[in-house]
Short mmCIF file of C-alpha atoms in Angstrom, two decimals:
data_model
loop_
_atom_site.label_atom_id
_atom_site.label_comp_id
_atom_site.label_asym_id
_atom_site.label_seq_id
_atom_site.Cartn_x
_atom_site.Cartn_y
_atom_site.Cartn_z
CA MET A 1090 0.00 0.00 0.00
CA ASN A 1091 2.86 2.37 0.83
CA GLU A 1092 4.30 1.76 -2.64
CA LEU A 1093 1.02 2.83 -4.29
CA THR A 1094 0.82 5.89 -2.05
CA ASN A 1095 4.25 7.02 -3.16
CA ARG A 1096 3.49 6.55 -6.88
CA ARG A 1097 0.86 9.18 -7.58
CA LEU A 1098 -0.69 10.17 -10.89
CA GLU A 1099 -0.77 13.95 -10.89
CA ILE A 1100 -3.73 15.41 -12.77
CA ASP A 1101 -1.68 18.17 -14.43
CA ALA A 1102 0.88 15.64 -15.65
CA LEU A 1103 -1.85 13.39 -17.08
CA ARG A 1104 -3.38 16.42 -18.81
CA ALA A 1105 0.01 17.25 -20.33
CA LEU A 1106 0.44 13.65 -21.54
CA TRP A 1107 -3.05 13.67 -23.06
CA ALA A 1108 -2.41 17.00 -24.76
CA ILE A 1109 0.82 15.73 -26.35
CA ARG A 1110 -1.09 12.90 -28.02
CA HIS A 1111 -4.08 14.92 -29.15
CA HIS A 1112 -2.22 18.04 -30.25
CA GLY A 1113 0.61 16.17 -31.97
CA GLY A 1114 3.69 17.03 -29.92
CA VAL A 1115 5.10 18.81 -26.90
CA THR A 1116 5.23 22.26 -28.53
CA ARG A 1117 1.59 22.22 -29.61
CA ALA A 1118 0.51 20.72 -26.29
CA ALA A 1119 2.29 23.51 -24.42
CA ARG A 1120 0.55 26.11 -26.57
CA ALA A 1121 -2.87 24.52 -25.96
CA LEU A 1122 -2.27 24.32 -22.20
CA GLY A 1123 -0.85 27.84 -21.95
CA LEU A 1124 2.49 26.55 -20.64
CA SER A 1125 6.10 26.67 -21.75
CA GLN A 1126 7.53 23.70 -23.60
CA SER A 1127 9.99 23.10 -20.76
CA ALA A 1128 7.14 23.06 -18.23
CA VAL A 1129 5.30 20.36 -20.16
CA SER A 1130 8.50 18.31 -20.53
CA HIS A 1131 9.16 18.67 -16.81
CA LYS A 1132 5.67 17.38 -15.93
CA ILE A 1133 6.18 14.30 -18.12
CA LYS A 1134 9.66 13.67 -16.71
CA ARG A 1135 8.33 13.90 -13.15
CA LEU A 1136 5.55 11.46 -14.03
CA GLU A 1137 8.08 9.04 -15.52
CA THR A 1138 10.18 9.28 -12.37
CA SER A 1139 7.16 8.60 -10.16
CA LEU A 1140 6.12 5.57 -12.20
CA ASP A 1141 9.71 4.41 -12.81
CA CYS A 1142 9.09 3.87 -16.53
CA GLU A 1143 9.53 5.75 -19.78
CA LEU A 1144 6.35 7.14 -21.30
CA LEU A 1145 7.76 9.04 -24.28
CA GLY A 1146 10.48 7.87 -26.64
CA ARG A 1147 12.58 10.80 -27.79
CA THR A 1148 13.30 10.60 -31.52
CA SER A 1149 14.44 13.07 -34.17
CA GLY A 1150 10.91 13.17 -35.58
CA GLY A 1151 9.41 14.17 -32.25
CA PRO A 1152 8.07 12.27 -29.22
CA THR A 1153 6.56 8.81 -29.67
CA PHE A 1154 4.68 6.94 -26.97
CA THR A 1155 6.15 3.81 -25.46
CA ALA A 1156 3.96 0.79 -24.69
CA ALA A 1157 3.64 2.05 -21.11
CA GLY A 1158 2.73 5.50 -22.39
CA GLU A 1159 -0.01 4.07 -24.61
CA ASP A 1160 -1.42 2.09 -21.69
CA LEU A 1161 -1.41 5.14 -19.43
CA LEU A 1162 -3.14 7.29 -22.06
CA ASP A 1163 -6.22 5.08 -21.92
CA TYR A 1164 -6.45 5.52 -18.14
CA ALA A 1165 -5.61 9.23 -18.42
CA GLY A 1166 -8.64 9.93 -20.59
CA ARG A 1167 -10.97 8.29 -18.11
CA ILE A 1168 -9.32 9.84 -15.05
CA LEU A 1169 -9.45 13.34 -16.53
CA GLY A 1170 -13.08 12.91 -17.52
CA ILE A 1171 -14.16 11.87 -14.02
CA HIS A 1172 -11.94 14.55 -12.44
CA ASP A 1173 -13.43 17.36 -14.53
CA GLU A 1174 -16.96 16.06 -14.06
CA ALA A 1175 -16.50 16.06 -10.28
CA LEU A 1176 -15.24 19.65 -10.33
CA LEU A 1177 -18.18 20.77 -12.44
CA SER A 1178 -20.72 19.04 -10.21
CA LEU A 1179 -19.28 20.63 -7.07
CA SER A 1180 -18.51 24.12 -8.32
CA LYS A 1181 -21.39 25.10 -10.58
CA THR A 1182 -24.48 26.95 -9.43
CA PRO A 1183 -27.57 24.75 -10.02
CA LEU A 1184 -28.98 25.47 -13.46
CA ALA A 1185 -32.54 25.21 -14.69
CA GLY A 1186 -34.50 26.06 -17.80
CA ARG A 1187 -34.94 24.98 -21.40
CA LEU A 1188 -32.53 25.05 -24.33
CA ALA A 1189 -33.26 24.56 -28.02
CA LEU A 1190 -30.12 23.25 -29.74
CA GLY A 1191 -29.51 22.48 -33.40
CA LEU A 1192 -27.04 19.90 -34.72
CA THR A 1193 -26.03 18.65 -38.13
CA GLU A 1194 -26.30 14.93 -38.87
CA ASP A 1195 -22.52 14.49 -38.51
CA THR A 1196 -22.27 16.17 -35.13
CA ALA A 1197 -25.33 14.37 -33.77
CA CYS A 1198 -23.36 11.11 -34.19
CA SER A 1199 -20.15 12.35 -32.63
CA ASP A 1200 -18.47 13.11 -29.31
CA LEU A 1201 -21.14 15.75 -28.80
CA ALA A 1202 -23.64 13.03 -27.89
CA ARG A 1203 -21.40 12.07 -24.97
CA ILE A 1204 -20.93 15.73 -23.97
CA LEU A 1205 -24.69 16.36 -24.03
CA GLY A 1206 -25.24 13.22 -21.97
CA ARG A 1207 -22.77 14.44 -19.33
CA PHE A 1208 -24.41 17.88 -19.28
CA ARG A 1209 -27.81 16.28 -18.68
CA HIS A 1210 -26.34 14.23 -15.83
CA LEU A 1211 -24.72 17.26 -14.20
CA HIS A 1212 -27.68 19.60 -14.74
CA PRO A 1213 -30.88 17.50 -14.55
CA ASN A 1214 -33.07 20.59 -14.26
CA VAL A 1215 -32.04 21.86 -17.70
CA SER A 1216 -34.15 20.48 -20.54
CA VAL A 1217 -32.26 20.36 -23.86
CA ARG A 1218 -34.38 19.88 -26.98
CA THR A 1219 -32.22 19.00 -29.98
CA LYS A 1220 -33.15 19.25 -33.65
CA VAL A 1221 -31.01 17.68 -36.38
CA ARG A 1222 -31.08 19.53 -39.68
CA MET A 1223 -28.74 20.64 -42.46
CA SER A 1224 -26.57 23.67 -41.79
CA LEU A 1225 -28.51 26.13 -43.96
CA VAL A 1226 -31.78 25.13 -42.27
CA LEU A 1227 -30.21 25.54 -38.82
CA ARG A 1228 -28.85 28.97 -39.74
CA ALA A 1229 -32.32 30.08 -40.83
CA MET A 1230 -33.78 28.75 -37.58
CA LEU A 1231 -31.20 30.75 -35.63
CA ASP A 1232 -32.15 33.90 -37.53
CA ARG A 1233 -35.82 33.30 -36.63
CA LYS A 1234 -34.75 32.59 -33.00
CA GLU A 1235 -36.32 29.15 -33.13
CA LEU A 1236 -33.07 27.83 -31.64
CA ASP A 1237 -30.88 29.19 -28.85
CA ALA A 1238 -27.72 27.89 -30.52
CA ALA A 1239 -26.63 25.45 -33.18
CA ILE A 1240 -23.51 23.64 -34.30
CA VAL A 1241 -23.32 24.35 -38.00
CA GLN A 1242 -20.88 23.96 -40.85
CA VAL A 1243 -19.80 27.13 -42.68
CA PHE A 1244 -17.14 28.12 -45.17
CA ALA A 1245 -14.05 29.26 -43.26
CA HIS A 1246 -14.35 32.83 -44.56
CA GLU A 1247 -17.89 33.02 -43.12
CA VAL A 1248 -16.85 32.43 -39.50
CA ARG A 1249 -18.13 35.27 -37.32
CA PRO A 1250 -16.20 36.82 -34.41
CA THR A 1251 -18.88 35.50 -32.04
CA ASP A 1252 -18.67 31.91 -33.34
CA VAL A 1253 -16.86 29.22 -31.35
CA VAL A 1254 -14.80 27.20 -33.83
CA LEU A 1255 -14.78 23.48 -33.01
CA LEU A 1256 -13.15 21.98 -36.08
CA ARG A 1257 -11.69 22.97 -39.43
CA GLU A 1258 -11.77 20.75 -42.52
CA ASN A 1259 -10.99 20.85 -46.21
CA LEU A 1260 -13.55 20.35 -48.95
CA HIS A 1261 -12.64 18.38 -52.08
CA TRP A 1262 -14.00 17.34 -55.43
CA VAL A 1263 -13.84 13.53 -55.49
CA ARG A 1264 -14.58 10.68 -57.87
CA HIS A 1265 -14.11 6.93 -58.15
CA PRO A 1266 -11.12 5.78 -60.25
CA ASP A 1267 -13.50 3.94 -62.60
CA LEU A 1268 -15.25 7.17 -63.54
CA VAL A 1269 -13.83 8.67 -66.74
CA LEU A 1270 -14.54 12.39 -66.80
CA PRO A 1271 -15.47 13.90 -70.16
CA GLU A 1272 -12.90 16.21 -71.73
CA CYS A 1273 -15.68 18.56 -72.77
CA GLY A 1274 -19.38 18.91 -72.15
CA PRO A 1275 -21.31 18.58 -68.88
CA MET A 1276 -19.70 16.86 -65.90
CA PRO A 1277 -21.92 14.46 -63.89
CA PHE A 1278 -22.49 15.97 -60.45
CA LEU A 1279 -23.62 14.12 -57.30
CA SER A 1280 -25.36 16.74 -55.21
CA PHE A 1281 -26.81 17.19 -51.79
CA ASP A 1282 -30.30 18.74 -51.81
CA ASP A 1283 -31.34 22.39 -52.04
CA ASP A 1284 -30.61 22.98 -48.35
CA CYS A 1285 -26.89 22.28 -48.81
CA PHE A 1286 -24.49 25.20 -49.14
CA TYR A 1287 -21.95 22.95 -50.93
CA ARG A 1288 -24.52 22.63 -53.70
CA GLN A 1289 -25.20 26.36 -53.80
CA TRP A 1290 -21.49 27.12 -54.13
CA ALA A 1291 -21.01 24.49 -56.84
CA LEU A 1292 -23.97 25.59 -58.94
CA ASP A 1293 -23.85 29.35 -58.34
CA ILE A 1294 -20.21 30.25 -57.71
CA GLY A 1295 -18.08 27.23 -58.42
CA GLN A 1296 -18.82 26.99 -62.10
CA ASP A 1297 -17.18 28.93 -64.88
CA ASP A 1298 -17.57 29.09 -68.63
CA GLU A 1299 -15.39 26.01 -69.16
CA VAL A 1300 -17.12 23.61 -66.74
CA VAL A 1301 -20.83 22.85 -66.59
CA LEU A 1302 -22.15 20.55 -63.88
CA GLU A 1303 -25.10 18.31 -64.66
CA THR A 1304 -26.82 17.00 -61.53
CA VAL A 1305 -27.36 13.27 -62.02
CA PHE A 1306 -27.96 12.29 -58.39
CA GLU A 1307 -29.42 14.23 -55.48
CA CYS A 1308 -29.46 13.10 -51.84
CA SER A 1309 -29.71 14.78 -48.43
CA SER A 1310 -27.35 12.39 -46.61
CA ALA A 1311 -23.57 12.05 -46.79
CA ALA A 1312 -23.92 8.26 -46.79
CA GLY A 1313 -25.94 8.42 -50.00
CA ILE A 1314 -23.42 10.70 -51.73
CA VAL A 1315 -20.53 8.46 -50.64
CA SER A 1316 -22.34 5.41 -52.09
CA ALA A 1317 -22.96 7.21 -55.37
CA VAL A 1318 -19.29 8.22 -55.64
CA ASN A 1319 -18.18 4.65 -55.00
CA ALA A 1320 -20.59 3.52 -57.73
CA ALA A 1321 -18.70 5.80 -60.16
CA MET A 1322 -21.83 7.83 -60.91
CA GLY A 1323 -20.17 11.25 -60.92
CA VAL A 1324 -18.10 13.80 -59.00
CA ALA A 1325 -19.09 15.15 -55.60
CA LEU A 1326 -18.01 17.67 -52.98
CA LEU A 1327 -16.99 15.87 -49.78
CA SER A 1328 -15.03 16.91 -46.70
CA ASP A 1329 -11.88 15.18 -45.46
CA ARG A 1330 -13.47 12.56 -43.23
CA HIS A 1331 -15.83 11.30 -45.94
CA ILE A 1332 -13.02 10.50 -48.38
CA ARG A 1333 -12.51 6.77 -48.11
CA GLY A 1334 -11.78 3.60 -50.02
CA GLU A 1335 -10.73 4.14 -53.59
CA MET A 1336 -11.93 7.74 -53.90
CA VAL A 1337 -9.51 10.13 -55.56
CA VAL A 1338 -9.40 13.92 -55.35
CA VAL A 1339 -10.04 15.79 -58.60
CA ASN A 1340 -7.62 18.69 -58.99
CA SER A 1341 -8.13 19.63 -62.63
CA ARG A 1342 -10.93 21.38 -64.56
CA LEU A 1343 -12.89 22.14 -61.38
CA PRO A 1344 -12.45 25.24 -59.18
CA SER A 1345 -10.81 24.76 -55.77
CA PRO A 1346 -13.48 24.62 -53.04
CA PRO A 1347 -13.25 26.85 -49.94
CA SER A 1348 -12.21 25.32 -46.62
CA LEU A 1349 -14.79 24.53 -43.93
CA ALA A 1350 -15.36 25.11 -40.23
CA TYR A 1351 -17.73 23.62 -37.67
CA VAL A 1352 -18.85 26.35 -35.26
CA ILE A 1353 -21.18 26.89 -32.34
CA ARG A 1354 -23.38 29.81 -33.31
CA ARG A 1355 -25.89 31.52 -31.01
CA ALA A 1356 -29.10 33.18 -31.98
CA ARG A 1357 -28.55 36.93 -31.82
CA GLY A 1358 -29.14 38.34 -28.37
CA THR A 1359 -29.46 34.91 -26.75
CA ARG A 1360 -27.88 34.79 -23.30
CA ASN A 1361 -28.64 32.49 -20.40
CA PRO A 1362 -26.48 30.68 -17.83
CA ALA A 1363 -27.45 27.19 -18.98
CA LEU A 1364 -26.43 27.88 -22.59
CA ASP A 1365 -23.22 29.60 -21.48
CA THR A 1366 -22.31 26.56 -19.38
CA LEU A 1367 -23.08 24.09 -22.17
CA ILE A 1368 -20.98 26.00 -24.71
CA VAL A 1369 -18.05 26.26 -22.29
CA GLN A 1370 -18.22 22.51 -21.61
CA MET A 1371 -18.34 21.71 -25.34
CA GLU A 1372 -15.39 23.93 -26.15
CA LYS A 1373 -13.31 22.73 -23.19
CA GLU A 1374 -13.98 19.05 -23.82
CA ILE A 1375 -13.28 19.24 -27.54
CA ASN A 1376 -10.09 21.23 -27.02
CA ARG A 1377 -8.95 18.71 -24.41
CA HIS A 1378 -9.40 15.88 -26.90
CA GLY A 1379 -7.64 17.81 -29.65
CA GLY A 1380 -10.68 18.03 -31.93
CA LEU A 1381 -14.17 16.76 -32.56
CA THR A 1382 -14.49 13.08 -33.43
CA LEU A 1383 -17.19 13.06 -36.08
CA ALA A 1384 -19.18 10.21 -37.54
CA SER A 1385 -17.47 8.45 -40.41
#
């Protein structure tokens, strides 16, 4: 028992270890934690001394995790989650009320489900009603104040100063290798429906005199578009995480798409303690994990 007492897992050191993995190195972890690089390295070294094992292998390409480090990371995630949940439950003023929240299909099937579940557990007197719609629909609902806040996808240049950015992605034209694109004439286009801003950009802005897109398939879900691409039916606009299998990026003849961002956006003038707390928890949790794990 005395041996276990002397070998303690310090929360700050575990948070530094977790940040190194999820931010891709000591330098980025230090920046995310608001510490110096030497401070982060010192925390890890002290943890290694306490546990009497090496957690990080120092190589020319940057730190790599040892087998012991990988094992500890799994525990670290769970320990930090319970630690932060305990602090929230003990330090927050009891909240009550109703929230109307909008999510896209992708985010509804992501880490946000876990975060919303934890929020409900910590604040049982707050009722959160969630609606899943496409980004353009959610933005219109925010304008009409039918929602208090929504997590929406926007082009990177459309991010507002009041938005909380959760994730940035790239948008690409993609096709299946079996699809032979015509050298001239219309190009077969696999499109989301009218409520998709990808589609609006492609049909209204993304075309020029040399390329004409002919919509041959229209679907509201990413799964349907992915299936159509893999069936070699045409080209489509898909973000990074939806590019899979044999898909290839098309870099010629088509204009380069803008980059994307997932943001938390409030309805104008909306302020209440429950919403403030939920947004802070979302941002903190996602930053701690180094990003938002979205549905694939």
